[in-house]
PDB file of C-alpha atoms (C1' of nucleotides) in Angstrom:
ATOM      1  CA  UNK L  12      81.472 -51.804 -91.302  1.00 89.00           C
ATOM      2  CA  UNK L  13      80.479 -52.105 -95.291  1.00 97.00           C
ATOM      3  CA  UNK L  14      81.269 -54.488 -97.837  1.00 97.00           C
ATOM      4  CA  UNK L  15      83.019 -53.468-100.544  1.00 97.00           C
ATOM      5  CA  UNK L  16      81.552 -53.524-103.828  1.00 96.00           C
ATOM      6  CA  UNK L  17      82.380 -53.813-107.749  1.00 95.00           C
ATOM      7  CA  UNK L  18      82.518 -49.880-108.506  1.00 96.00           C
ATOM      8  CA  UNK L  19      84.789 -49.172-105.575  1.00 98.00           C
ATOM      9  CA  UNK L  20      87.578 -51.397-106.517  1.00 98.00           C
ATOM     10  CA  UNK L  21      87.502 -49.539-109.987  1.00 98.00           C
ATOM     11  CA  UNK L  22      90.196 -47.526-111.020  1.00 98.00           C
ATOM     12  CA  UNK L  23      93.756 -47.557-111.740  1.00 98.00           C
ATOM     13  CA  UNK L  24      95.734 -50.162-109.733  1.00 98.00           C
ATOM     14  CA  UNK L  25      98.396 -48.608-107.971  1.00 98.00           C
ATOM     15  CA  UNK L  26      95.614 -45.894-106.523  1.00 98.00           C
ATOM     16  CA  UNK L  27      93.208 -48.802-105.474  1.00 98.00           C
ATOM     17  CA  UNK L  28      96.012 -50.853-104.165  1.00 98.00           C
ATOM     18  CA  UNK L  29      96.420 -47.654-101.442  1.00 98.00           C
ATOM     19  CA  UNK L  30      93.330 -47.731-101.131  1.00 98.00           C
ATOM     20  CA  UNK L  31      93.429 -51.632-100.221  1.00 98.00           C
ATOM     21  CA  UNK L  32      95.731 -51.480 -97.397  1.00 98.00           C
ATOM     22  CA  UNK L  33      93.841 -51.646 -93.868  1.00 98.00           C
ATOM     23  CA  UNK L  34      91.000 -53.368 -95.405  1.00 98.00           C
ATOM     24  CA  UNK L  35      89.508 -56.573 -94.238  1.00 98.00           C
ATOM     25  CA  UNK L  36      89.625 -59.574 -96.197  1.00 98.00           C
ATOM     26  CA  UNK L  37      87.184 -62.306 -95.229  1.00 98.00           C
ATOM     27  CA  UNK L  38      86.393 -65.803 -96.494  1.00 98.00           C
ATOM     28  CA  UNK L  39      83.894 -68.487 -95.034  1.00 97.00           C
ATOM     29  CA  UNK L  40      84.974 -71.639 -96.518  1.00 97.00           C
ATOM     30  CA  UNK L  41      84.434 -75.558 -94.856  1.00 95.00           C
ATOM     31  CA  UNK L  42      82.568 -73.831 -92.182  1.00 96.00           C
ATOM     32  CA  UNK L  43      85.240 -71.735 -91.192  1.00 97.00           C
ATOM     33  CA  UNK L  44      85.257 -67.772 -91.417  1.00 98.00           C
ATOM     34  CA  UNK L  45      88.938 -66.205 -91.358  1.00 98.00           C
ATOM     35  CA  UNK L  46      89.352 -62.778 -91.145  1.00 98.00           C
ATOM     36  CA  UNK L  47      92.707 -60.615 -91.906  1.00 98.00           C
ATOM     37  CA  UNK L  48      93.797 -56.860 -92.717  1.00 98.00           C
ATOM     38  CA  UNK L  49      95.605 -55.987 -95.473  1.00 98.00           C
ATOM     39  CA  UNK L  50      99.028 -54.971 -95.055  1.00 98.00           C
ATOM     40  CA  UNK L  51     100.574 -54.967 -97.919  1.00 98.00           C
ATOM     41  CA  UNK L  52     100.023 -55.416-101.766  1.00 98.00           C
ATOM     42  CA  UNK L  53     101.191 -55.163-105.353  1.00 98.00           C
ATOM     43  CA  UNK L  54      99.539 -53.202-108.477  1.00 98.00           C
ATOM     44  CA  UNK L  55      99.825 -54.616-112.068  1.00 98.00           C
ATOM     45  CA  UNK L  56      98.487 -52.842-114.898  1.00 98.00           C
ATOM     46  CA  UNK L  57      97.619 -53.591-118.695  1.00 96.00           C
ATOM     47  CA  UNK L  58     100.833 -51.831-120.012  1.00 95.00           C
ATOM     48  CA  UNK L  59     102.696 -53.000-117.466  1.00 97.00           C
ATOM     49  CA  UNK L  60     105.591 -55.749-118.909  1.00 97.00           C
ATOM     50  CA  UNK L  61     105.376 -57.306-115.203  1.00 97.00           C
ATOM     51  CA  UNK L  62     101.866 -58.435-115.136  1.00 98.00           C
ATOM     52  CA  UNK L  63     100.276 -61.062-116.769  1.00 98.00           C
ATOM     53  CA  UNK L  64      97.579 -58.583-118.706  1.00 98.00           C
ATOM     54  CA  UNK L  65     101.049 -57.780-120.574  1.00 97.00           C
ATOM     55  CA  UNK L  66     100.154 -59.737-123.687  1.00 94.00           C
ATOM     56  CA  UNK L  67      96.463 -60.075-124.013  1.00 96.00           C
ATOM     57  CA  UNK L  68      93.692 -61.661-122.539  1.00 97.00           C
ATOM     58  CA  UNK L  69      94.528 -65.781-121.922  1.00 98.00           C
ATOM     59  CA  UNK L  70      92.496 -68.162-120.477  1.00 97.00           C
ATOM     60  CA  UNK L  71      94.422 -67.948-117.800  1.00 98.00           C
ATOM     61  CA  UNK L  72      94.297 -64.021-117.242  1.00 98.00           C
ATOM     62  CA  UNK L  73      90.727 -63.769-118.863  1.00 98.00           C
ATOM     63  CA  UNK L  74      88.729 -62.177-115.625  1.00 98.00           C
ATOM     64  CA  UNK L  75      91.495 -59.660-114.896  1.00 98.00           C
ATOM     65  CA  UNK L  76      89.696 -58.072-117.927  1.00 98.00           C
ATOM     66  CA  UNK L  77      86.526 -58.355-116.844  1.00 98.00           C
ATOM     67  CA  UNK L  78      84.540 -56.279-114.255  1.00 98.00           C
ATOM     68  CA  UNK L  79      86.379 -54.893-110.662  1.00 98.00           C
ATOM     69  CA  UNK L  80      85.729 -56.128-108.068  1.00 98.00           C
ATOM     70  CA  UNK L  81      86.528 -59.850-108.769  1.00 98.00           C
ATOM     71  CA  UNK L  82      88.692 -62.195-107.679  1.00 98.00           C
ATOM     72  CA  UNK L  83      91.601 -62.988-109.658  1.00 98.00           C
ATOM     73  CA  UNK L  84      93.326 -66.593-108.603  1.00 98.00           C
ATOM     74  CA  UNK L  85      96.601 -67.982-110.269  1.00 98.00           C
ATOM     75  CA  UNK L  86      98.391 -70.812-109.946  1.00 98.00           C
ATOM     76  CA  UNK L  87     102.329 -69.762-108.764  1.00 98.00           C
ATOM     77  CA  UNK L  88     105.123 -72.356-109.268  1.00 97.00           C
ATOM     78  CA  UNK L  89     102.939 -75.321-109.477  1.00 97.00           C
ATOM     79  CA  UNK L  90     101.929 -75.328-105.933  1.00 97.00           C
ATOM     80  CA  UNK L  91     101.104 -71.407-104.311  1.00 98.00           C
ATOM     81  CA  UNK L  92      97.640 -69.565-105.163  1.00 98.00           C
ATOM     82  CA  UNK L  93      97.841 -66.299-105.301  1.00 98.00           C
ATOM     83  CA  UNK L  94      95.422 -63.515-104.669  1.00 98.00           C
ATOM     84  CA  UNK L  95      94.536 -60.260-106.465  1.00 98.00           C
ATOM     85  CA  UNK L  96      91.710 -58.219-106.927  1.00 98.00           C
ATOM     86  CA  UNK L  97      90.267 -57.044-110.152  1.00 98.00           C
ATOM     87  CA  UNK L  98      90.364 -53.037-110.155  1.00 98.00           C
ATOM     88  CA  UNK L  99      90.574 -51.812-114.026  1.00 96.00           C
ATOM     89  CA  UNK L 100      86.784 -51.288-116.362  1.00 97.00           C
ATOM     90  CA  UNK L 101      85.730 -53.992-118.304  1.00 98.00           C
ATOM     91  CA  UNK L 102      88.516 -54.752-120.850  1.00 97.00           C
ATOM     92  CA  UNK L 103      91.240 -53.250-119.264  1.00 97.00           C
ATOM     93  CA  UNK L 104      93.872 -55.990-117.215  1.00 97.00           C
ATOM     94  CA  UNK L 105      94.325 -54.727-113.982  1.00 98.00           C
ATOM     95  CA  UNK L 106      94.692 -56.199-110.637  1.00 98.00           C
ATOM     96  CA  UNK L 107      96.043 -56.099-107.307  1.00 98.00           C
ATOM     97  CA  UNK L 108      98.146 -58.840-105.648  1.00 98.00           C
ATOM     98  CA  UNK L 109      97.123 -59.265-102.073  1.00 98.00           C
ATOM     99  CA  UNK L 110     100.567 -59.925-100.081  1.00 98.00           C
ATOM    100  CA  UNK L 111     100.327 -59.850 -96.609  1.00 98.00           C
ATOM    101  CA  UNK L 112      97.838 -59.510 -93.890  1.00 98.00           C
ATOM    102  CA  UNK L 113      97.201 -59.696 -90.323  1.00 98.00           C
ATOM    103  CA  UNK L 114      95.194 -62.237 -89.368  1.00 98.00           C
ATOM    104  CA  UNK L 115      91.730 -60.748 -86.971  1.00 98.00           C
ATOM    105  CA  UNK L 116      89.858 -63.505 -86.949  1.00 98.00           C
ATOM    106  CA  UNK L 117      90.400 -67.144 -87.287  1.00 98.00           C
ATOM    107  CA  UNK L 118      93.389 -67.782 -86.107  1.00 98.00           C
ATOM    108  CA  UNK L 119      92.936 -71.352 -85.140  1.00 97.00           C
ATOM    109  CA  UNK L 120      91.615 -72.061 -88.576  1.00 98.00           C
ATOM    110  CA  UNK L 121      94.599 -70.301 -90.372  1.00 98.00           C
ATOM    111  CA  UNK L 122      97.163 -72.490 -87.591  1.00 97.00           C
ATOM    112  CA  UNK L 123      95.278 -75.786 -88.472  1.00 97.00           C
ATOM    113  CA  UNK L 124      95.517 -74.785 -92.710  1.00 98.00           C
ATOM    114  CA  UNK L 125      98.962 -73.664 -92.571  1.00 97.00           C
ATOM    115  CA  UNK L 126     100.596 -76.704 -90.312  1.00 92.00           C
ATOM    116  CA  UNK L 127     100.926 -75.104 -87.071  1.00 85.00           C
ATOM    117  CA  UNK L 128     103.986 -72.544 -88.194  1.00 92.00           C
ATOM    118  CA  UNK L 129     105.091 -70.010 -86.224  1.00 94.00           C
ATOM    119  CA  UNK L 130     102.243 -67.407 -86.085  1.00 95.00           C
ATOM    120  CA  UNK L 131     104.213 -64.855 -87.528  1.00 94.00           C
ATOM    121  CA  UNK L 132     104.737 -66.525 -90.579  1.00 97.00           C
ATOM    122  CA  UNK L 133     101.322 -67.632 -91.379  1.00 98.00           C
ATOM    123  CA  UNK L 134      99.897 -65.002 -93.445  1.00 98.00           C
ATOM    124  CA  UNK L 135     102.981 -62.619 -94.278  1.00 98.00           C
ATOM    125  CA  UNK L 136     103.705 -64.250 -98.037  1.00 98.00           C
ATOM    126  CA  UNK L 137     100.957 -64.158-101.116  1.00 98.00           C
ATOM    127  CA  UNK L 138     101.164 -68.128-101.579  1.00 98.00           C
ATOM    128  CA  UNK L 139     100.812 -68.362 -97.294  1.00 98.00           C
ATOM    129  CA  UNK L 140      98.401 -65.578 -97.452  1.00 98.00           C
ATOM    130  CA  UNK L 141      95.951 -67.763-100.222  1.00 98.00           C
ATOM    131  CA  UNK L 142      96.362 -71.314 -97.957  1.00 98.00           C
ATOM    132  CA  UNK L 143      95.489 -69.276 -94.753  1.00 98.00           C
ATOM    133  CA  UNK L 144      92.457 -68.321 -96.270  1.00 98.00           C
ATOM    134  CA  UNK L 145      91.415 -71.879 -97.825  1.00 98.00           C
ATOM    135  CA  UNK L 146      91.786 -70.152-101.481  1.00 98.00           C
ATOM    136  CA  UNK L 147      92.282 -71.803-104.691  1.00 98.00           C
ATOM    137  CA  UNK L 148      91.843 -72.174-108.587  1.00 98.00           C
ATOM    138  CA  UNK L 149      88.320 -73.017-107.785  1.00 97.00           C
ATOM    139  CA  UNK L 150      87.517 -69.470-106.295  1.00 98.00           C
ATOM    140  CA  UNK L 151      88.780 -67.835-109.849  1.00 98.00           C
ATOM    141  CA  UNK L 152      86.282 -64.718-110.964  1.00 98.00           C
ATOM    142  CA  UNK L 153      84.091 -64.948-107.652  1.00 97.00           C
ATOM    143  CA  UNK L 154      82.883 -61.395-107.065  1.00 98.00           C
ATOM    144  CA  UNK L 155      83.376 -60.138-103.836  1.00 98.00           C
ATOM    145  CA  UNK L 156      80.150 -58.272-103.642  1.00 96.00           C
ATOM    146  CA  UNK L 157      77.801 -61.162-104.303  1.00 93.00           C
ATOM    147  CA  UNK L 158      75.676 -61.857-102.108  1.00 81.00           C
ATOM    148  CA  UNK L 159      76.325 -65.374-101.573  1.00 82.00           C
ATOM    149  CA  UNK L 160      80.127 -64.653-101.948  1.00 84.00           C
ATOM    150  CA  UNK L 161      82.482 -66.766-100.096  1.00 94.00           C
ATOM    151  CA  UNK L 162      84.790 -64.294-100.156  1.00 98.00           C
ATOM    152  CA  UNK L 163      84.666 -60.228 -99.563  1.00 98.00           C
ATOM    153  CA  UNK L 164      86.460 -57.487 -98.464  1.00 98.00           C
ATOM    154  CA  UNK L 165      85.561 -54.829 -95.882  1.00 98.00           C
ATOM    155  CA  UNK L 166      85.858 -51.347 -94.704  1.00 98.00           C
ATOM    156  CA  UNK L 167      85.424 -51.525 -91.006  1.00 97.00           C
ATOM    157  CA  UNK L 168      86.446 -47.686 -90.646  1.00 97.00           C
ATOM    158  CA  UNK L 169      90.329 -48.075 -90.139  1.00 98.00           C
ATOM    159  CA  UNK L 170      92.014 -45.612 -92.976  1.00 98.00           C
ATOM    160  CA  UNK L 171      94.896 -46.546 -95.139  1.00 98.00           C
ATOM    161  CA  UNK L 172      97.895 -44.765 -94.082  1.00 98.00           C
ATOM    162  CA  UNK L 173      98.775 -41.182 -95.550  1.00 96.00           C
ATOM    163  CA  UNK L 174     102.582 -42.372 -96.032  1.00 97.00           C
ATOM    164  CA  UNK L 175     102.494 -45.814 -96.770  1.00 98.00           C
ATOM    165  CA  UNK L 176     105.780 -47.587 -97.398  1.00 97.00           C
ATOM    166  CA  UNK L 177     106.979 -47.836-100.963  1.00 97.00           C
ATOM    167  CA  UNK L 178     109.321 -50.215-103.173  1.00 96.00           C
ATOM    168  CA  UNK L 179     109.824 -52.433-105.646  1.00 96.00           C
ATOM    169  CA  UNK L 180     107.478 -55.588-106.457  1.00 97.00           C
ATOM    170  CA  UNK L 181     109.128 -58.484-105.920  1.00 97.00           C
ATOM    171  CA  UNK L 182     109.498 -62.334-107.375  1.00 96.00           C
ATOM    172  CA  UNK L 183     109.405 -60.476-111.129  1.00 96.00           C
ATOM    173  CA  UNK L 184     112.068 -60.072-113.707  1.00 93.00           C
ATOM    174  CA  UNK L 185     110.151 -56.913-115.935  1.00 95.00           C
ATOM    175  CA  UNK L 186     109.766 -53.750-114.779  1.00 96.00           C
ATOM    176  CA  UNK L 187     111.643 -54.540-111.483  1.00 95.00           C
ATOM    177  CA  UNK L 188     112.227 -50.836-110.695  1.00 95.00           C
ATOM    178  CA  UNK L 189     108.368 -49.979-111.213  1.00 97.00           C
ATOM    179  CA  UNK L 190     108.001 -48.920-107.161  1.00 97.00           C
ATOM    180  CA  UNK L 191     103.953 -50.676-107.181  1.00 98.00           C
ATOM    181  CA  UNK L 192     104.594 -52.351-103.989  1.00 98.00           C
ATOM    182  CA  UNK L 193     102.478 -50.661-100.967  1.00 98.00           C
ATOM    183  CA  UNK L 194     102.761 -51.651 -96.870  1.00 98.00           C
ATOM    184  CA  UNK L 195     100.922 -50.582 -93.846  1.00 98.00           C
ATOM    185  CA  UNK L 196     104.202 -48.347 -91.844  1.00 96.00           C
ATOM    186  CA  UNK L 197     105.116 -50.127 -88.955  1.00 86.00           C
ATOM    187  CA  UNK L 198     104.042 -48.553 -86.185  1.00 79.00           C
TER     188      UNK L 198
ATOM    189  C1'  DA Z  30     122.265 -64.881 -90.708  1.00 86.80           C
ATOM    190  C1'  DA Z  31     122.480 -65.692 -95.268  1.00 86.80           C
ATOM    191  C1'  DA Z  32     122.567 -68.322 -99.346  1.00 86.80           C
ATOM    192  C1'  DG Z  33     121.162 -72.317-102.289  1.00 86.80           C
ATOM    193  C1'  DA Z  34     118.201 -75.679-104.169  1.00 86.80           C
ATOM    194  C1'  DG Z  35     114.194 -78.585-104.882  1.00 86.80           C
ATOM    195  C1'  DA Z  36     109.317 -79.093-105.141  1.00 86.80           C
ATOM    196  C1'  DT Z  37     105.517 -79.115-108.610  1.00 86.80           C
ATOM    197  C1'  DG Z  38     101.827 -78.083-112.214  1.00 86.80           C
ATOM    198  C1'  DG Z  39      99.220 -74.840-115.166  1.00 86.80           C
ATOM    199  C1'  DT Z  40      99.946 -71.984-119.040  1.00 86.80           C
ATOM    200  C1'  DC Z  41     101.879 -70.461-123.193  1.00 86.80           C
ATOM    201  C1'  DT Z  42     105.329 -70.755-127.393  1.00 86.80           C
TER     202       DT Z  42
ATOM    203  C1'  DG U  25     109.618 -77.768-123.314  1.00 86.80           C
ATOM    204  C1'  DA U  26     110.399 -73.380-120.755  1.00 86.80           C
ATOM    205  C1'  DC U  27     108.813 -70.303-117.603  1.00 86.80           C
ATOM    206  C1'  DC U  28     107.245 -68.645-113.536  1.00 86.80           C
ATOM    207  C1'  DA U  29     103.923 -62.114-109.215  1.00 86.80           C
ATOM    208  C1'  DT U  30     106.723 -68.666-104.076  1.00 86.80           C
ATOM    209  C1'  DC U  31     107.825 -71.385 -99.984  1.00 86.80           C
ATOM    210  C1'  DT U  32     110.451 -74.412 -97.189  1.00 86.80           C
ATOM    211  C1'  DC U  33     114.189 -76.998 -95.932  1.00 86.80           C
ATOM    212  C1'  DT U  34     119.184 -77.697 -95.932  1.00 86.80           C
ATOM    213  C1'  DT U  35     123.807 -76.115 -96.011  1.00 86.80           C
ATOM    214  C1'  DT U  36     127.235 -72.809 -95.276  1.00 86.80           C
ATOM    215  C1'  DT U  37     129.321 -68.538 -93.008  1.00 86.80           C
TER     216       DT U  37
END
DNA sequence: AAAGAGATGGTCT
DNA sequence: GACCATCTCTTTT
């Protein structure tokens, strides 16, 4: 059981999105504390045409070039927040887009958030995934390792799977055959 | 079961 | 003013 902090989220994207999967991401927000594993993610890096680092730092993109480790939050088709960690050094736009989990804790919380869907459809979408978890613009550059952090992400000792499924990212129109999309193996 | 369309707002040209 | 790293509901096979 650790919490993950800023250096271990550094690297190159696609590794640390591997790396990602079977981790535990938690948030305590209104009182509630909601609890999910990671099951599958995205990688976007600086020379990537598919990621919003593409062209420069923005306002809008501005912490995915600052330190791993941090929360990225964006705004998708006017109404879905998305997720992503921060994994490249300082000056370098990388991230990870948080797709899917399984929800561990919670539950009742996510139901109530997500207007009593069927529970297999709660979480399994990055837009779902960020409403589940109470997550907006407001929770933008939040580092996951502070230690009055809303949000953080834990190793509780399950390891990411040696074959994890690969294929294409999906929702993007550049670099669609760049395989950067990782899942937990059904088992 | 699959395909289509509308919702909705921040960000960038 | 166009473009989305999406979701949900409706319509059609």
């Amino acid at each position: 059981m650790t919490l993950l902090t800023g250096r271990w989220f550094e690297g190159d994207a696609p590794e640390v999105a591997r790396e990602l999967l079977d981790k535990v991401l938690v948030s305590h927000i209104g009182g509630h504390r909601v609890a999910g594993r990671i099951i599958e993610v995205e990688a976007y890096t600086s020379d990537d045409p598919a990621s919003h680092s593409a062209s420069g730092k923005t306002a809008r993109n501005s912490v995915m070039f600052g330190p791993a480790g941090h929360l990225y939050v964006y705004l998708s088709y006017g109404m879905h927040h998305c997720i992503n960690v921060v994994t490249g050094v300082v000056g370098d736009g990388q991230a990870v887009l948080l797709r899917a989990v399984d929800v561990i804790d919670g539950i009742e919380t996510v139901r109530n958030r997500r207007g009593g869907r069927n529970d297999n459809e709660l979480t399994n979408g990055p837009g779902k995934l960020g409403q589940a978890f109470g997550l907006d613009l407001g929770h933008n550059g939040v580092d996951l390792a502070a230690a009055s952090a809303t949000v953080s992400i834990i190793d509780d000792g399950v390891a990411p799977p040696d074959r994890p499924t690969v294929g294409p990212r999906i929702g993007i129109t550049k670099a669609v055959d760049t395989p950067w999309r990782f899942r937990v193996p059904p088992p």
